[in-house]
Every structure is written in C-alpha cells, then in structure tokens.
C-alpha cells in the first residue's frame, strides 16, 4: 500500500514517525510539501498571481505516486488549509483521505462531518494508521481499529481510544528522508524528540487537553514517557552517520524534568558525540547544577516558556506553579553557564491588566534573556483557558462563532492597543540597555512605544545584531525563502508569458 502525506511547510516529526512505522511494515510513503509562502504565521496575503503552481504541483504529486491513502497532519491552525486541499483533491480523484493530529483528536465528529474527509486518527497514530492502511488493503472493516474515526453508510463512527505506546524504544527511528527528499534545505541541524508527553498541566496547552482525554478513557497512567538514554544516543549516532548531523535540536516539552535520565543522557552524549545541541526547558527544573550539566554536555541554547511575569496570571489563569524568583534564577543560571536563553510569553490573556504587563517587563529586565518571543493567545475549544474565558464571559467578540465555524488563526482575536505597545517593547527588550528600560518603567513610557513595529522583523533584526550560536530554524528559513521564492517567480513569469 502507498500513502502520500501533504505537508504544511515545516518539518513534521509526527509524519516521520508514521512513515517509519509504515515502511517497517513494508508499505510505501511519499510527501508533497506546500510551502505556504503567503499563508503562514508571519505572512498572510490571500490569493496571489502565480500561487496556483502549488495546486498544480500537488495534483501532479497525486498522479505520480498513485497513493491508496492521502494523509494530512492537522493542528487547529492548519484545519482550513487541510480542508481546502482535501476538497480540491476529492473533486479530482476518489482516494480516501485521513486527518490526524490535534484537531481531529479533539473534534472527530466535526472533522468527519466534512464530505472530503473519510477517516480521522486520534492520539498517537503509528499503530492506528498502520492498521487502517492494512484494512484498506485487505478490504476489512474498521470497527476494531482503536483510535480511528470513520464513516459507515453516512454515519460517523468513533472507535475507542488506543492506549499510549508504553515502550518508545520499540519504535523505529523517524523517517527523515520523507522530508529531506522534497525539502533538502531541512538537512541543517537534526530535530527529534526523545520522549512524549508533558509533566505540566497548563490551561492553554493541548498537552493538558490530551492528558485529560486519555484520562477520561482510563489510559493516562504513563502520559510522560522517555526513550532510554542508550536508544536516544543510538538515533543521534545514526543521524550523524547518515545525514552528517552536526547540531541537534531536542523538542521534548521539558528536557530536564527527569534528572536521573538527564544525567545519564548528558554523560553518554558528551562521550559518544561531543557536539552542540538545543533543548526546550522549564524554569521549574533549571538550577545552577542542571545548567552546568547541560552546558558541559554541549547545550548551547535553550528556549523556556514563562508566559507571563505576573504570578497572579500564571496561578489563576495559566495554571503554572512557579515563582518569579525561580524564573529569574533559572535565566541567570543558564546565562552564567554560557547557554543562550530565549523565553516565550503569551499576551492577550483573559483578565490581563497593565499591572500584569509591567510585572512581565520587570521579570525580563531582571532575568535578561538572550531573546524574547511574545505570542498572542489563541483560544482553542479543547483547552481549559477557553472554557475559563467562556464561563466568565471574557471571550473576544466573534471568537466562539469563528471557532465553531472551524476558523483557527490569530487574526480573529482583537488586540488591545496598549497590549500591542507592550508586545513591541517586550520584543525589543533584549536589545535595550538596563538604564533605558528602568527609565521607561519609571516614567511609564512603554505606553508610547510604537505599536506598528512588525515584531517578526524585530526578532530577525535582533538575531542579526546579537549574532550568537547556530540556529537551524533561521538557516532553514533562509533556504526555504530562496528556493520557494524562485519557484513562485518562475511560475508568475511562465503564467504571464503564456
């Protein structure tokens, strides 16, 4: 059996895991990448002359591969994109289409209500997708496939959830060739995850929603799982040999939450590889001892979520149990051990006031991270923060209707003018001297910060000015822009010439 995945621009590790499992069972996989040059988190223009070359290329990929099944990874922000592609494909061919990932997991009936979608895979998908592919090949029914949603003579059927995979060491290494073939520029730095699940229960995050969903089915006894240090190192050695990987990026939710595992892994990594790496960390688990362990093993950069500098917001709204003192201490420990630290924040939170934003600025001033990334809150119906805001009547006007209509993107959430000014200032803050930040705080000058600054461009400028360690996302982005812009311009020229 042959499966063709449609990919929304970035490297999707989940697709690589699915593909590896299918290939290990003797099936064939391929990938078509939609570059989404004008429909991504930073640029949304709508219809552009020449962009139809992507549609033609997608249809050509289907014709070339003749798949038995077409799959889409669908987080809520990509739901509209996936629906549009699926409808386009259904109008031209009668190939079954399956949606997987977060959105179908939480909203299977909504998704299967669409005529262009035939199946949904809920939760961890390796075994569910494998069984679906084999059932399609053998003409068997789908009623016994755990984790699957499907249509039966016009009726939507949702099977019970599949238990979590207890032993991650049993899974094959991710199929990097799936992406590296059509997207060779991704072979700059090696991205992987050495575990699954998150130990925290933040109100805004789908990890919390997923853990609750599995708990409702009595399947969340081992939500957080890790591969053994030996198996993790085996993949990295394989990646260095096969892809000449010289820098690694570990996308685990909190790389340091299991200190015993971390000590064993860091010792093996330093001994066997001796290279540099990036990791996601939490201030809950970073102290001077852990920062030193990370630095000595080769960690050159981390990203850490702090979300808000207001302890009230974190406790009452975000359900994050960590003090400002601990956050400041974590940032200082990482900085003192030479680890570049970017921090993530969320603005536009329900009940957020100017005093909360001022506390965020003060925490950042004291912590002095290398970089700041401030995102606007997006309300997803599966999250606790959505329920909280809805219960208190705090949802922005039109949000509930937009979500009910399947619209999941930043642009439909109104942003307070003052919050936009703080957004720009927070993004600029790592470039500003401490004395200037204090002056702005003392005289309440942040309210006058120009709100028209494009924070994405500010972040790029900050990278150029500050330099720093290797950043695979930045390198990949430049290659993507160069490659796909050339294809777009060639398509425009061909269209006008004809």
Short mmCIF file of C-alpha atoms in Angstrom, two decimals:
data_model
loop_
_atom_site.label_atom_id
_atom_site.label_comp_id
_atom_site.label_asym_id
_atom_site.label_seq_id
_atom_site.Cartn_x
_atom_site.Cartn_y
_atom_site.Cartn_z
CA UNK A 1 0.00 0.00 0.00
CA UNK A 2 1.10 3.56 -0.75
CA UNK A 3 0.46 6.61 1.43
CA UNK A 4 1.03 10.21 0.35
CA UNK A 5 1.30 12.86 3.07
CA UNK A 6 0.54 16.53 2.45
CA UNK A 7 2.84 18.73 4.49
CA UNK A 8 2.21 22.34 5.67
CA UNK A 9 5.62 23.93 5.07
CA UNK A 10 7.58 22.88 8.18
CA UNK A 11 9.24 19.65 9.22
CA UNK A 12 6.65 17.48 10.95
CA UNK A 13 8.32 14.93 13.21
CA UNK A 14 4.99 13.15 13.69
CA UNK A 15 4.76 12.39 9.97
CA UNK A 16 8.29 10.97 10.05
CA UNK A 17 7.31 8.62 12.88
CA UNK A 18 4.20 7.49 10.99
CA UNK A 19 6.20 6.96 7.81
CA UNK A 20 8.90 4.95 9.59
CA UNK A 21 6.29 2.61 11.08
CA UNK A 22 4.59 2.13 7.71
CA UNK A 23 7.87 1.46 5.92
CA UNK A 24 8.93 -1.04 8.58
CA UNK A 25 5.75 -2.97 7.76
CA UNK A 26 6.54 -2.98 4.03
CA UNK A 27 4.39 -0.05 2.86
CA UNK A 28 5.50 2.90 0.71
CA UNK A 29 5.26 6.57 1.68
CA UNK A 30 5.87 9.90 -0.01
CA UNK A 31 5.40 13.56 0.83
CA UNK A 32 4.20 16.64 -1.00
CA UNK A 33 5.18 19.93 0.63
CA UNK A 34 3.04 23.04 0.36
CA UNK A 35 5.48 25.95 1.01
CA UNK A 36 2.62 28.29 2.02
CA UNK A 37 4.68 31.35 1.16
CA UNK A 38 1.67 33.65 1.55
CA UNK A 39 -0.29 31.73 4.18
CA UNK A 40 1.86 31.20 7.26
CA UNK A 41 2.13 32.64 10.80
CA UNK A 42 4.09 35.68 9.53
CA UNK A 43 2.67 36.43 6.07
CA UNK A 44 -1.00 36.11 5.07
CA UNK A 45 -1.86 37.76 1.78
CA UNK A 46 -4.61 35.57 0.36
CA UNK A 47 -4.73 34.85 -3.36
CA UNK A 48 -1.60 35.78 -5.29
CA UNK A 49 -0.95 35.58 -9.00
CA UNK A 50 1.21 32.51 -9.72
CA UNK A 51 0.49 30.69 -6.44
CA UNK A 52 -1.63 28.18 -8.35
CA UNK A 53 1.62 26.42 -9.27
CA UNK A 54 1.44 24.81 -5.81
CA UNK A 55 -2.05 23.46 -6.53
CA UNK A 56 -0.87 22.05 -9.85
CA UNK A 57 2.17 20.50 -8.18
CA UNK A 58 0.02 18.86 -5.51
CA UNK A 59 -2.27 17.28 -8.09
CA UNK A 60 0.78 16.17 -10.07
CA UNK A 61 2.20 14.51 -6.94
CA UNK A 62 -1.01 12.53 -6.51
CA UNK A 63 -0.87 11.44 -10.15
CA UNK A 64 2.81 10.48 -9.89
CA UNK A 65 2.55 8.44 -6.68
CA UNK A 66 -0.93 6.91 -7.21
CA UNK A 67 -1.47 6.59 -3.45
CA UNK A 68 -4.00 4.31 -1.80
CA UNK A 69 -4.44 6.83 1.02
CA UNK A 70 -3.73 10.56 1.43
CA UNK A 71 -2.92 11.90 4.90
CA UNK A 72 -2.93 15.37 6.45
CA UNK A 73 -1.38 16.44 9.79
CA UNK A 74 -3.98 18.85 11.18
CA UNK A 75 -3.36 21.13 14.11
CA UNK A 76 -6.21 23.59 14.57
CA UNK A 77 -4.37 26.44 12.87
CA UNK A 78 -3.98 24.29 9.76
CA UNK A 79 -7.57 23.00 9.69
CA UNK A 80 -8.69 25.43 6.98
CA UNK A 81 -5.60 24.66 4.90
CA UNK A 82 -6.19 20.90 5.15
CA UNK A 83 -9.89 21.21 4.36
CA UNK A 84 -9.18 23.27 1.24
CA UNK A 85 -6.63 20.77 -0.04
CA UNK A 86 -8.84 17.77 0.76
CA UNK A 87 -11.81 19.32 -1.08
CA UNK A 88 -9.58 20.11 -4.06
CA UNK A 89 -8.34 16.52 -4.19
CA UNK A 90 -11.77 14.95 -3.71
CA UNK A 91 -13.09 16.93 -6.67
CA UNK A 92 -10.48 15.25 -8.92
CA UNK A 93 -9.89 11.77 -7.53
CA UNK A 94 -11.59 9.14 -5.39
CA UNK A 95 -8.76 8.39 -2.96
CA UNK A 96 -9.52 8.00 0.78
CA UNK A 97 -8.34 10.94 2.91
CA UNK A 98 -7.37 10.74 6.58
CA UNK A 99 -6.81 13.63 9.01
CA UNK A 100 -4.67 13.18 12.11
CA UNK A 101 -3.00 15.24 14.89
CA UNK A 102 -4.56 17.56 17.49
CA UNK A 103 -7.67 18.89 15.80
CA UNK A 104 -9.16 15.54 14.70
CA UNK A 105 -8.21 14.10 18.08
CA UNK A 106 -10.34 16.61 19.97
CA UNK A 107 -13.06 17.21 17.36
CA UNK A 108 -13.51 13.95 15.42
CA UNK A 109 -17.21 14.39 14.66
CA UNK A 110 -16.72 17.93 13.41
CA UNK A 111 -13.96 16.77 11.07
CA UNK A 112 -15.82 13.69 9.82
CA UNK A 113 -18.81 15.92 9.16
CA UNK A 114 -16.85 17.27 6.20
CA UNK A 115 -17.60 15.39 2.94
CA UNK A 116 -13.93 15.49 1.89
CA UNK A 117 -12.67 13.61 4.99
CA UNK A 118 -13.06 9.82 5.21
CA UNK A 119 -11.08 8.93 8.35
CA UNK A 120 -9.58 10.53 11.44
CA UNK A 121 -6.75 9.16 13.58
CA UNK A 122 -6.91 10.20 17.22
CA UNK A 123 -3.98 10.37 19.61
CA UNK A 124 -0.69 8.59 18.91
CA UNK A 125 -1.11 7.42 15.36
CA UNK A 126 1.60 4.92 14.43
CA UNK A 127 -0.37 1.72 15.08
CA UNK A 128 -3.77 3.16 14.20
CA UNK A 129 -2.61 4.37 10.80
CA UNK A 130 -0.80 1.10 10.14
CA UNK A 131 -3.94 -0.90 10.89
CA UNK A 132 -6.03 1.44 8.73
CA UNK A 133 -3.67 1.01 5.77
CA UNK A 134 -3.72 -2.77 6.14
CA UNK A 135 -7.52 -2.83 6.49
CA UNK A 136 -7.85 -0.80 3.28
CA UNK A 137 -5.53 -3.21 1.50
CA UNK A 138 -7.38 -6.31 2.66
CA UNK A 139 -10.90 -4.95 2.43
CA UNK A 140 -11.56 -5.48 6.15
CA UNK A 141 -13.94 -3.42 8.27
CA UNK A 142 -12.69 -0.62 10.51
CA UNK A 143 -14.76 -1.22 13.65
CA UNK A 144 -11.93 -2.88 15.61
CA UNK A 145 -9.22 -0.31 14.90
CA UNK A 146 -8.59 1.57 18.13
CA UNK A 147 -8.11 5.33 17.78
CA UNK A 148 -9.93 5.50 14.44
CA UNK A 149 -12.94 7.53 13.35
CA UNK A 150 -14.68 6.72 10.08
CA UNK A 151 -17.93 6.83 8.13
CA UNK A 152 -20.23 3.84 7.82
CA UNK A 153 -23.01 4.31 5.24
CA UNK A 154 -23.17 8.00 6.03
CA UNK A 155 -22.97 7.55 9.82
CA UNK A 156 -19.97 8.74 11.82
CA UNK A 157 -18.34 6.03 13.93
CA UNK A 158 -15.78 6.85 16.62
CA UNK A 159 -13.86 3.84 17.96
CA UNK A 160 -12.39 3.76 21.49
CA UNK A 161 -9.05 5.46 22.03
CA UNK A 162 -5.89 3.40 21.61
CA UNK A 163 -3.63 3.04 24.68
CA UNK A 164 -0.42 5.03 24.65
CA UNK A 165 2.70 3.30 23.35
CA UNK A 166 4.44 2.28 26.59
CA UNK A 167 7.89 1.45 25.20
CA UNK A 168 9.22 4.18 22.92
CA UNK A 169 12.39 2.15 22.34
CA UNK A 170 10.25 -0.24 20.28
CA UNK A 171 9.63 2.41 17.61
CA UNK A 172 11.88 2.82 14.56
CA UNK A 173 13.93 5.97 14.10
CA UNK A 174 11.99 8.77 12.38
CA UNK A 175 11.97 8.69 8.57
CA UNK A 176 13.91 11.88 7.85
CA UNK A 177 14.12 11.04 4.15
CA UNK A 178 10.38 11.71 3.94
CA UNK A 179 11.09 15.44 4.33
CA UNK A 180 14.73 15.70 3.26
CA UNK A 181 13.85 14.45 -0.25
CA UNK A 182 11.36 17.16 -1.31
CA UNK A 183 12.76 19.68 1.22
CA UNK A 184 16.57 19.24 1.18
CA UNK A 185 17.10 22.55 2.98
CA UNK A 186 15.77 20.90 6.15
CA UNK A 187 19.03 18.98 6.48
CA UNK A 188 20.55 21.81 8.52
CA UNK A 189 20.57 20.60 12.08
CA UNK A 190 18.78 17.43 13.20
CA UNK A 191 15.43 17.73 15.01
CA UNK A 192 14.00 14.95 17.15
CA UNK A 193 12.13 14.15 20.35
CA UNK A 194 13.49 11.73 22.92
CA UNK A 195 10.21 11.43 24.81
CA UNK A 196 6.49 12.13 24.69
CA UNK A 197 4.07 13.90 26.98
CA UNK A 198 4.46 16.83 29.37
CA UNK A 199 4.54 16.74 33.19
CA UNK A 200 2.68 20.08 33.47
CA UNK A 201 -1.00 20.96 33.09
CA UNK A 202 -1.01 24.47 31.63
CA UNK A 203 -4.50 25.71 30.81
CA UNK A 204 -3.60 26.98 27.32
CA UNK A 205 -1.82 23.86 26.03
CA UNK A 206 -3.01 20.84 24.07
CA UNK A 207 -0.75 18.60 26.16
CA UNK A 208 -3.08 19.20 29.09
CA UNK A 209 -6.10 18.57 26.86
CA UNK A 210 -4.55 15.33 25.56
CA UNK A 211 -3.73 14.08 29.05
CA UNK A 212 -7.32 14.77 30.14
CA UNK A 213 -8.69 12.97 27.08
CA UNK A 214 -6.62 9.86 27.77
CA UNK A 215 -7.56 10.04 31.47
CA UNK A 216 -11.25 10.06 30.54
CA UNK A 217 -10.62 6.76 28.75
CA UNK A 218 -8.55 5.37 31.63
CA UNK A 219 -5.38 5.41 29.52
CA UNK A 220 -3.19 8.12 31.08
CA UNK A 221 -1.25 6.11 33.65
CA UNK A 222 2.05 6.76 31.83
CA UNK A 223 1.44 10.02 29.99
CA UNK A 224 5.08 11.16 30.18
CA UNK A 225 7.46 8.62 28.62
CA UNK A 226 11.10 8.67 27.55
CA UNK A 227 13.31 6.55 25.37
CA UNK A 228 16.24 5.03 27.21
CA UNK A 229 19.42 7.13 27.06
CA UNK A 230 21.11 4.33 25.09
CA UNK A 231 18.35 4.23 22.45
CA UNK A 232 18.36 8.03 22.20
CA UNK A 233 22.13 8.10 21.64
CA UNK A 234 21.81 5.32 19.04
CA UNK A 235 19.49 7.54 16.96
CA UNK A 236 21.85 10.51 17.20
CA UNK A 237 24.84 8.42 16.13
CA UNK A 238 22.77 7.11 13.21
CA UNK A 239 21.82 10.68 12.28
CA UNK A 240 25.44 11.83 12.37
CA UNK A 241 26.47 8.98 10.06
CA UNK A 242 23.50 9.10 7.67
CA UNK A 243 22.90 12.87 7.47
CA UNK A 244 26.22 14.33 8.71
CA UNK A 245 24.30 15.93 11.58
CA UNK A 246 26.48 18.41 13.43
CA UNK A 247 23.90 20.10 15.64
CA UNK A 248 20.84 18.65 17.36
CA UNK A 249 17.53 20.14 18.43
CA UNK A 250 15.54 18.29 21.10
CA UNK A 251 11.87 19.27 21.02
CA UNK A 252 10.84 17.49 24.22
CA UNK A 253 8.43 19.59 26.29
CA UNK A 254 10.85 19.82 29.26
CA UNK A 255 14.25 18.32 28.58
CA UNK A 256 15.29 18.41 32.24
CA UNK A 257 12.24 17.13 34.10
CA UNK A 258 13.77 13.68 34.82
CA UNK A 259 17.10 14.45 36.45
CA UNK A 260 18.31 10.85 36.60
CA UNK A 261 17.62 10.35 32.88
CA UNK A 262 19.25 13.70 32.11
CA UNK A 263 22.47 12.82 33.92
CA UNK A 264 22.76 9.50 32.09
CA UNK A 265 21.98 11.05 28.72
CA UNK A 266 24.35 14.00 29.10
CA UNK A 267 27.24 11.72 30.05
CA UNK A 268 26.63 9.49 27.02
CA UNK A 269 26.12 12.45 24.67
CA UNK A 270 29.38 14.05 25.74
CA UNK A 271 31.27 10.75 25.43
CA UNK A 272 29.79 9.44 22.17
CA UNK A 273 29.07 12.63 20.19
CA UNK A 274 30.70 15.70 21.71
CA UNK A 275 28.54 18.04 19.60
CA UNK A 276 26.27 21.00 20.36
CA UNK A 277 22.53 20.93 20.90
CA UNK A 278 19.40 22.97 21.64
CA UNK A 279 16.67 21.95 24.10
CA UNK A 280 13.33 23.17 25.45
CA UNK A 281 13.42 23.58 29.22
CA UNK A 282 11.17 24.73 32.05
CA UNK A 283 12.12 27.12 34.87
CA UNK A 284 10.68 24.50 37.27
CA UNK A 285 13.65 22.21 36.64
CA UNK A 286 16.56 24.60 35.99
CA UNK A 287 19.04 25.47 38.73
CA UNK A 288 22.78 26.10 38.73
CA UNK A 289 23.57 22.38 38.91
CA UNK A 290 21.32 21.49 35.96
CA UNK A 291 22.55 24.46 33.91
CA UNK A 292 26.15 23.33 34.44
CA UNK A 293 25.25 19.76 33.45
CA UNK A 294 23.61 20.97 30.24
CA UNK A 295 26.47 23.31 29.34
CA UNK A 296 29.20 20.74 29.96
CA UNK A 297 27.40 18.16 27.81
CA UNK A 298 27.18 20.52 24.81
CA UNK A 299 23.95 22.52 25.22
CA UNK A 300 24.48 25.92 23.59
CA UNK A 301 20.89 27.24 23.53
CA UNK A 302 17.50 26.67 25.15
CA UNK A 303 14.00 28.04 24.85
CA UNK A 304 11.92 28.40 28.00
CA UNK A 305 8.28 29.24 28.46
CA UNK A 306 7.47 31.81 31.13
CA UNK A 307 4.22 33.05 29.51
CA UNK A 308 3.72 35.95 31.97
CA UNK A 309 5.70 37.81 34.58
CA UNK A 310 2.57 38.10 36.71
CA UNK A 311 2.32 35.39 39.34
CA UNK A 312 -1.42 36.09 39.57
CA UNK A 313 -1.88 35.36 35.87
CA UNK A 314 0.21 32.22 35.99
CA UNK A 315 -1.58 30.84 39.04
CA UNK A 316 -5.20 31.83 38.36
CA UNK A 317 -5.33 31.69 34.57
CA UNK A 318 -2.43 29.66 33.18
CA UNK A 319 -2.18 27.06 35.98
CA UNK A 320 1.58 27.32 36.11
CA UNK A 321 3.03 26.74 39.57
CA UNK A 322 6.38 28.55 39.51
CA UNK A 323 7.50 31.78 41.18
CA UNK A 324 9.14 34.81 39.60
CA UNK A 325 12.15 34.17 41.83
CA UNK A 326 12.57 30.70 40.34
CA UNK A 327 12.17 32.04 36.79
CA UNK A 328 14.76 34.75 37.36
CA UNK A 329 17.11 32.24 38.97
CA UNK A 330 16.74 29.86 36.02
CA UNK A 331 17.51 32.59 33.47
CA UNK A 332 20.53 33.72 35.48
CA UNK A 333 21.90 30.17 35.87
CA UNK A 334 21.64 29.49 32.15
CA UNK A 335 23.25 32.83 31.26
CA UNK A 336 26.12 32.31 33.71
CA UNK A 337 26.90 28.95 32.13
CA UNK A 338 27.01 30.39 28.62
CA UNK A 339 23.69 28.99 27.37
CA UNK A 340 21.73 31.32 25.11
CA UNK A 341 18.21 31.56 26.50
CA UNK A 342 15.12 32.59 24.57
CA UNK A 343 11.88 32.94 26.52
CA UNK A 344 8.29 32.62 25.31
CA UNK A 345 5.43 34.80 26.51
CA UNK A 346 1.69 34.99 25.85
CA UNK A 347 -0.15 38.30 25.62
CA UNK A 348 -3.87 38.99 25.45
CA UNK A 349 -4.69 36.71 28.37
CA UNK A 350 -8.15 36.90 29.99
CA UNK A 351 -8.20 39.38 32.92
CA UNK A 352 -4.70 40.64 31.96
CA UNK A 353 -4.19 44.25 33.07
CA UNK A 354 -1.46 46.84 32.67
CA UNK A 355 -0.02 45.90 36.07
CA UNK A 356 0.48 42.32 34.83
CA UNK A 357 2.31 43.57 31.74
CA UNK A 358 4.52 45.78 33.90
CA UNK A 359 5.41 42.77 36.03
CA UNK A 360 6.37 40.89 32.87
CA UNK A 361 8.70 43.70 31.80
CA UNK A 362 10.31 43.76 35.26
CA UNK A 363 10.88 39.99 35.25
CA UNK A 364 12.52 40.20 31.82
CA UNK A 365 14.67 43.13 32.90
CA UNK A 366 15.94 41.20 35.90
CA UNK A 367 16.33 37.90 34.06
CA UNK A 368 17.97 39.38 30.92
CA UNK A 369 17.23 36.56 28.46
CA UNK A 370 19.06 36.50 25.12
CA UNK A 371 15.78 36.75 23.21
CA UNK A 372 12.04 37.14 23.78
CA UNK A 373 9.15 35.77 21.74
CA UNK A 374 5.75 37.18 22.64
CA UNK A 375 2.73 35.44 21.12
CA UNK A 376 -0.92 36.38 21.20
CA UNK A 377 -3.20 33.97 22.99
CA UNK A 378 -5.30 31.81 20.70
CA UNK A 379 -8.44 30.24 22.09
CA UNK A 380 -8.87 26.59 21.17
CA UNK A 381 -12.12 24.94 22.31
CA UNK A 382 -10.32 21.90 23.70
CA UNK A 383 -8.27 23.94 26.20
CA UNK A 384 -9.12 24.85 29.79
CA UNK A 385 -8.40 28.53 29.19
CA UNK A 386 -11.12 28.63 26.53
CA UNK A 387 -13.63 27.17 28.99
CA UNK A 388 -12.49 29.63 31.67
CA UNK A 389 -12.86 32.66 29.40
CA UNK A 390 -16.22 31.45 28.08
CA UNK A 391 -17.56 30.82 31.58
CA UNK A 392 -16.58 34.32 32.72
CA UNK A 393 -17.85 35.98 29.54
CA UNK A 394 -14.34 37.08 28.57
CA UNK A 395 -14.12 35.64 25.04
CA UNK A 396 -13.48 38.38 22.47
CA UNK A 397 -16.47 39.12 20.28
CA UNK A 398 -16.85 36.60 17.47
CA UNK A 399 -14.30 34.11 18.85
CA UNK A 400 -16.83 31.40 19.73
CA UNK A 401 -18.56 31.74 16.34
CA UNK A 402 -15.24 31.62 14.49
CA UNK A 403 -14.14 28.50 16.38
CA UNK A 404 -17.50 26.82 15.75
CA UNK A 405 -17.00 27.53 12.05
CA UNK A 406 -13.59 25.87 12.14
CA UNK A 407 -11.56 29.11 11.90
CA UNK A 408 -8.41 28.86 13.99
CA UNK A 409 -5.91 31.63 13.42
CA UNK A 410 -4.57 34.71 15.16
CA UNK A 411 -6.29 37.35 13.07
CA UNK A 412 -9.76 36.91 14.53
CA UNK A 413 -8.81 37.92 18.08
CA UNK A 414 -8.94 41.69 18.77
CA UNK A 415 -5.81 43.06 20.41
CA UNK A 416 -5.84 45.87 22.91
CA UNK A 417 -3.86 48.90 21.70
CA UNK A 418 -1.86 49.12 24.93
CA UNK A 419 -1.03 45.40 24.80
CA UNK A 420 0.31 45.87 21.26
CA UNK A 421 2.70 48.54 22.53
CA UNK A 422 3.93 46.23 25.28
CA UNK A 423 4.24 43.46 22.67
CA UNK A 424 6.64 45.58 20.61
CA UNK A 425 8.60 46.73 23.69
CA UNK A 426 9.00 43.18 25.03
CA UNK A 427 10.33 42.01 21.66
CA UNK A 428 12.83 44.89 21.63
CA UNK A 429 13.81 44.49 25.29
CA UNK A 430 16.87 42.21 24.84
CA UNK A 431 18.47 44.95 22.70
CA UNK A 432 17.85 47.71 25.25
CA UNK A 433 20.27 48.77 27.99
CA UNK A 434 19.09 48.30 31.55
CA UNK A 435 19.17 52.03 32.29
CA UNK A 436 16.81 52.76 29.39
CA UNK A 437 14.37 50.03 30.48
CA UNK A 438 14.35 51.47 34.01
CA UNK A 439 13.69 54.94 32.61
CA UNK A 440 10.73 53.64 30.59
CA UNK A 441 9.36 51.92 33.69
CA UNK A 442 9.82 54.92 35.96
CA UNK A 443 8.17 57.42 33.62
CA UNK A 444 5.59 54.99 32.22
CA UNK A 445 6.95 55.42 28.69
CA UNK A 446 6.13 51.94 27.39
CA UNK A 447 2.61 53.14 26.61
CA UNK A 448 4.19 55.32 23.89
CA UNK A 449 6.19 52.54 22.21
CA UNK A 450 5.22 52.47 18.51
CA UNK A 451 2.71 49.66 18.00
CA UNK A 452 3.21 49.48 14.24
CA UNK A 453 6.55 47.65 14.60
CA UNK A 454 6.41 44.22 12.99
CA UNK A 455 7.58 42.00 15.84
CA UNK A 456 8.68 39.25 13.46
CA UNK A 457 11.03 41.69 11.72
CA UNK A 458 12.22 42.95 15.10
CA UNK A 459 13.13 39.38 16.07
CA UNK A 460 15.09 38.93 12.82
CA UNK A 461 16.90 42.24 13.41
CA UNK A 462 17.72 41.15 16.94
CA UNK A 463 19.28 37.94 15.64
CA UNK A 464 21.43 39.85 13.17
CA UNK A 465 22.60 42.38 15.74
CA UNK A 466 23.29 39.94 18.54
CA UNK A 467 24.67 37.09 16.47
CA UNK A 468 25.02 34.02 18.66
CA UNK A 469 25.00 30.28 18.24
CA UNK A 470 23.85 28.16 15.33
CA UNK A 471 20.10 28.36 14.71
CA UNK A 472 18.78 25.68 12.38
CA UNK A 473 15.37 27.32 12.09
CA UNK A 474 16.94 30.53 10.83
CA UNK A 475 19.14 28.72 8.29
CA UNK A 476 16.22 26.61 7.08
CA UNK A 477 14.02 29.68 6.77
CA UNK A 478 16.52 31.45 4.52
CA UNK A 479 16.85 28.37 2.29
CA UNK A 480 13.07 27.97 2.13
CA UNK A 481 12.57 31.60 1.17
CA UNK A 482 15.28 31.45 -1.52
CA UNK A 483 14.09 28.17 -3.03
CA UNK A 484 10.34 28.75 -2.98
CA UNK A 485 10.51 32.42 -3.97
CA UNK A 486 12.41 31.35 -7.07
CA UNK A 487 9.73 28.78 -7.91
CA UNK A 488 6.99 31.35 -7.34
CA UNK A 489 8.63 33.97 -9.58
CA UNK A 490 9.23 31.37 -12.28
CA UNK A 491 5.55 30.39 -12.12
CA UNK A 492 4.47 34.03 -12.39
CA UNK A 493 6.75 34.58 -15.39
CA UNK A 494 5.51 31.43 -17.12
CA UNK A 495 1.89 32.42 -16.47
CA UNK A 496 2.37 35.89 -17.98
CA UNK A 497 4.38 34.57 -20.94
CA UNK A 498 1.59 32.16 -21.85
#
